[in-house]
């Protein structure tokens, strides 16, 4: 973990423990490139999560799960543009745009590919790459009902390579990650495929490389 990631994690731990609502929240209604967010599954109320635990089957890559705990720093994801097409820092994410989601703590990207998921036998979702760089399996299309990804709105993520939807089928792991939910890519979008932003640091164009507070989400 490099020093920039460590400092950012320290900032986010403070934010998660000390939620500070700001008076300018209404000015920043969109999710922006470079923001560090948590994604809350709207149906099961669990957050997209990863950690340095590899799958024991399938690809053997770093596992991606969903957890209820709202203050775990391993649920932070950085919003980036697609490979080779960096989005402008602080720019609102347009619905229909392809993005990548980088796991802040391990610098691996949210990824999917043609391996079966461990519990439901849907399509495996993993964390992949090194230092934020992977391949086209890291590309997800932001699907929403307005022009831009709204911070208070529902959103879905369609895997660009396989046309599968990021979801939480409802299956629960046993040891060593007991109680955590399986995250998988599914063929048909259902209630488990809708997400919304939860806690996070949202970036404005004028902000520097270490995120400062534009607005902090409380629980939705």
Short mmCIF file of C-alpha atoms in Angstrom, two decimals:
data_model
loop_
_atom_site.label_atom_id
_atom_site.label_comp_id
_atom_site.label_asym_id
_atom_site.label_seq_id
_atom_site.Cartn_x
_atom_site.Cartn_y
_atom_site.Cartn_z
CA UNK A 1 0.00 0.00 0.00
CA UNK A 2 1.55 3.34 -1.04
CA UNK A 3 1.54 6.50 1.08
CA UNK A 4 -1.23 8.18 -0.96
CA UNK A 5 -3.56 5.22 -0.42
CA UNK A 6 -2.67 5.08 3.28
CA UNK A 7 -3.42 8.79 3.81
CA UNK A 8 -6.70 8.47 1.90
CA UNK A 9 -7.73 5.48 4.01
CA UNK A 10 -7.00 7.45 7.20
CA UNK A 11 -9.20 10.30 5.95
CA UNK A 12 -12.01 7.89 5.11
CA UNK A 13 -11.81 6.12 8.48
CA UNK A 14 -12.27 9.51 10.15
CA UNK A 15 -15.22 10.32 7.89
CA UNK A 16 -16.92 6.97 8.53
CA UNK A 17 -16.61 7.43 12.29
CA UNK A 18 -17.45 11.15 12.35
CA UNK A 19 -20.13 11.90 9.76
CA UNK A 20 -20.14 15.64 9.01
CA UNK A 21 -23.11 16.97 7.02
CA UNK A 22 -22.21 20.14 5.08
CA UNK A 23 -24.48 23.01 4.05
CA UNK A 24 -23.43 22.82 0.39
CA UNK A 25 -24.60 19.25 -0.23
CA UNK A 26 -27.35 20.37 -2.62
CA UNK A 27 -24.72 21.81 -4.98
CA UNK A 28 -23.12 18.42 -5.62
CA UNK A 29 -25.91 16.12 -6.70
CA UNK A 30 -23.94 13.90 -9.09
CA UNK A 31 -21.36 11.15 -8.69
CA UNK A 32 -18.06 12.35 -10.13
CA UNK A 33 -14.89 10.84 -11.56
CA UNK A 34 -12.19 10.35 -8.93
CA UNK A 35 -14.65 10.11 -6.05
CA UNK A 36 -14.13 7.42 -3.39
CA UNK A 37 -17.45 5.80 -2.55
CA UNK A 38 -19.21 2.87 -0.98
CA UNK A 39 -21.96 1.18 -2.98
CA UNK A 40 -25.05 -0.01 -1.11
CA UNK A 41 -27.20 -2.74 -2.61
CA UNK A 42 -30.71 -1.32 -2.54
CA UNK A 43 -32.44 -4.67 -2.00
CA UNK A 44 -30.33 -6.41 0.65
CA UNK A 45 -28.73 -3.27 2.23
CA UNK A 46 -25.19 -4.62 2.00
CA UNK A 47 -22.09 -2.80 0.73
CA UNK A 48 -19.81 -3.89 -2.11
CA UNK A 49 -16.63 -5.16 -0.46
CA UNK A 50 -13.29 -6.81 -1.15
CA UNK A 51 -10.28 -7.95 0.86
CA UNK A 52 -7.08 -9.96 0.45
CA UNK A 53 -8.92 -13.30 0.44
CA UNK A 54 -8.76 -15.29 -2.80
CA UNK A 55 -11.45 -17.53 -4.19
CA UNK A 56 -10.82 -21.20 -3.51
CA UNK A 57 -12.37 -22.11 -6.87
CA UNK A 58 -12.93 -20.49 -10.26
CA UNK A 59 -10.26 -17.92 -11.15
CA UNK A 60 -8.55 -17.94 -7.74
CA UNK A 61 -8.47 -14.13 -7.92
CA UNK A 62 -9.22 -11.75 -5.02
CA UNK A 63 -12.79 -12.26 -3.86
CA UNK A 64 -15.54 -9.63 -3.94
CA UNK A 65 -18.41 -9.89 -1.46
CA UNK A 66 -21.05 -7.67 0.16
CA UNK A 67 -21.27 -6.83 3.87
CA UNK A 68 -23.64 -5.04 6.24
CA UNK A 69 -20.93 -3.20 8.19
CA UNK A 70 -21.02 0.48 7.20
CA UNK A 71 -17.60 1.53 8.56
CA UNK A 72 -15.29 -1.09 7.03
CA UNK A 73 -12.59 0.65 4.96
CA UNK A 74 -12.38 -2.36 2.62
CA UNK A 75 -15.67 -1.24 1.07
CA UNK A 76 -14.22 1.90 -0.55
CA UNK A 77 -14.02 2.09 -4.35
CA UNK A 78 -12.44 4.75 -6.57
CA UNK A 79 -14.36 5.74 -9.72
CA UNK A 80 -12.16 5.81 -12.83
CA UNK A 81 -12.62 6.02 -16.59
CA UNK A 82 -12.27 3.04 -18.93
CA UNK A 83 -8.79 1.82 -19.84
CA UNK A 84 -7.07 4.28 -22.16
CA UNK A 85 -9.76 6.92 -21.73
CA UNK A 86 -9.32 8.67 -18.40
CA UNK A 87 -12.26 10.68 -17.20
CA UNK A 88 -11.68 14.25 -16.02
CA UNK A 89 -11.34 14.52 -12.25
CA UNK A 90 -14.55 15.88 -10.72
CA UNK A 91 -16.57 15.42 -13.92
CA UNK A 92 -20.11 14.03 -13.42
CA UNK A 93 -20.50 10.45 -14.66
CA UNK A 94 -22.86 10.31 -17.64
CA UNK A 95 -25.37 7.46 -17.70
CA UNK A 96 -24.24 4.96 -20.34
CA UNK A 97 -20.54 5.65 -19.67
CA UNK A 98 -18.06 2.80 -19.19
CA UNK A 99 -16.15 3.13 -15.92
CA UNK A 100 -13.80 1.12 -13.71
CA UNK A 101 -14.11 0.74 -9.94
CA UNK A 102 -10.76 0.39 -8.19
CA UNK A 103 -10.68 -1.16 -4.72
CA UNK A 104 -8.93 1.50 -2.68
CA UNK A 105 -7.07 -0.72 -0.21
CA UNK A 106 -5.66 -3.28 -2.68
CA UNK A 107 -5.61 -1.25 -5.94
CA UNK A 108 -7.37 -4.01 -7.89
CA UNK A 109 -10.33 -3.32 -10.18
CA UNK A 110 -13.84 -4.74 -9.94
CA UNK A 111 -13.76 -7.47 -12.59
CA UNK A 112 -15.80 -10.24 -14.15
CA UNK A 113 -15.16 -13.06 -16.63
CA UNK A 114 -16.42 -16.49 -17.69
CA UNK A 115 -15.91 -18.37 -14.44
CA UNK A 116 -18.85 -19.63 -12.31
CA UNK A 117 -19.47 -17.81 -9.05
CA UNK A 118 -18.81 -20.00 -5.97
CA UNK A 119 -22.30 -20.22 -4.44
CA UNK A 120 -24.95 -19.45 -7.05
CA UNK A 121 -23.07 -20.57 -10.20
CA UNK A 122 -23.75 -17.26 -11.87
CA UNK A 123 -20.72 -15.39 -13.28
CA UNK A 124 -17.82 -14.75 -10.92
CA UNK A 125 -17.00 -11.17 -9.85
CA UNK A 126 -13.47 -10.64 -8.58
CA UNK A 127 -10.89 -7.91 -7.95
CA UNK A 128 -8.14 -8.01 -10.58
CA UNK A 129 -5.00 -6.21 -11.76
CA UNK A 130 -1.99 -4.52 -10.22
CA UNK A 131 -1.70 -0.88 -9.14
CA UNK A 132 -5.08 -0.08 -10.67
CA UNK A 133 -4.34 -1.56 -14.10
CA UNK A 134 -6.08 -4.67 -15.45
CA UNK A 135 -7.91 -5.43 -18.72
CA UNK A 136 -11.29 -4.96 -20.41
CA UNK A 137 -12.87 -7.32 -17.89
CA UNK A 138 -12.74 -4.31 -15.53
CA UNK A 139 -15.20 -2.30 -17.65
CA UNK A 140 -18.73 -1.66 -16.38
CA UNK A 141 -21.43 0.42 -18.07
CA UNK A 142 -23.29 2.77 -15.73
CA UNK A 143 -27.02 2.29 -16.34
CA UNK A 144 -29.38 4.88 -14.85
CA UNK A 145 -32.58 6.71 -15.73
CA UNK A 146 -31.32 10.31 -15.91
CA UNK A 147 -28.58 12.11 -17.85
CA UNK A 148 -26.02 11.68 -15.07
CA UNK A 149 -25.39 9.26 -12.21
CA UNK A 150 -27.26 10.94 -9.35
CA UNK A 151 -25.92 10.52 -5.84
CA UNK A 152 -29.38 9.84 -4.43
CA UNK A 153 -30.55 7.74 -7.37
CA UNK A 154 -30.50 4.04 -8.18
CA UNK A 155 -27.96 2.71 -10.64
CA UNK A 156 -27.04 -0.63 -12.24
CA UNK A 157 -23.71 -1.82 -13.63
CA UNK A 158 -23.58 -3.93 -16.81
CA UNK A 159 -20.36 -5.79 -17.51
CA UNK A 160 -19.10 -4.53 -20.88
CA UNK A 161 -17.44 -7.77 -22.03
CA UNK A 162 -20.21 -10.23 -21.11
CA UNK A 163 -23.43 -8.14 -20.83
CA UNK A 164 -24.07 -9.47 -17.32
CA UNK A 165 -25.37 -7.38 -14.41
CA UNK A 166 -23.57 -6.76 -11.11
CA UNK A 167 -25.81 -8.15 -8.39
CA UNK A 168 -26.20 -9.81 -5.01
CA UNK A 169 -28.09 -13.10 -5.53
CA UNK A 170 -28.63 -13.52 -1.78
CA UNK A 171 -26.32 -16.46 -1.03
CA UNK A 172 -24.24 -16.24 2.17
CA UNK A 173 -20.69 -17.52 2.69
CA UNK A 174 -19.49 -19.68 5.57
CA UNK A 175 -15.94 -19.67 6.93
CA UNK A 176 -13.52 -17.90 6.52
CA UNK A 177 -15.83 -15.01 5.50
CA UNK A 178 -18.99 -16.13 7.25
CA UNK A 179 -21.97 -13.84 6.99
CA UNK A 180 -20.74 -12.06 3.86
CA UNK A 181 -22.95 -12.16 0.77
CA UNK A 182 -21.89 -13.47 -2.61
CA UNK A 183 -21.54 -10.85 -5.33
CA UNK A 184 -21.97 -12.17 -8.86
CA UNK A 185 -22.78 -11.06 -12.40
CA UNK A 186 -26.23 -12.28 -13.43
CA UNK A 187 -27.89 -12.66 -16.83
CA UNK A 188 -31.14 -10.88 -15.97
CA UNK A 189 -31.37 -7.68 -13.96
CA UNK A 190 -33.59 -8.02 -10.89
CA UNK A 191 -34.00 -6.22 -7.54
CA UNK A 192 -30.57 -7.44 -6.41
CA UNK A 193 -28.88 -5.47 -9.22
CA UNK A 194 -29.76 -1.96 -8.05
CA UNK A 195 -27.18 0.09 -6.14
CA UNK A 196 -26.86 3.55 -4.68
CA UNK A 197 -23.99 5.54 -3.23
CA UNK A 198 -23.55 5.43 0.50
CA UNK A 199 -20.64 6.86 2.51
CA UNK A 200 -17.84 8.49 0.55
CA UNK A 201 -15.78 11.46 -0.53
CA UNK A 202 -17.05 13.21 -3.66
CA UNK A 203 -14.56 15.13 -5.74
CA UNK A 204 -14.94 18.60 -7.24
CA UNK A 205 -12.79 19.68 -10.23
CA UNK A 206 -10.71 22.04 -8.08
CA UNK A 207 -9.69 19.42 -5.54
CA UNK A 208 -6.17 18.01 -5.21
CA UNK A 209 -4.92 14.43 -5.51
CA UNK A 210 -5.74 13.61 -1.88
CA UNK A 211 -9.55 13.84 -1.58
CA UNK A 212 -10.95 16.56 0.64
CA UNK A 213 -14.55 16.69 1.82
CA UNK A 214 -17.06 18.04 -0.69
CA UNK A 215 -19.95 16.28 1.00
CA UNK A 216 -20.26 13.20 3.14
CA UNK A 217 -23.19 10.88 2.66
CA UNK A 218 -24.99 9.74 5.76
CA UNK A 219 -26.92 6.47 5.60
CA UNK A 220 -29.55 6.53 2.88
#
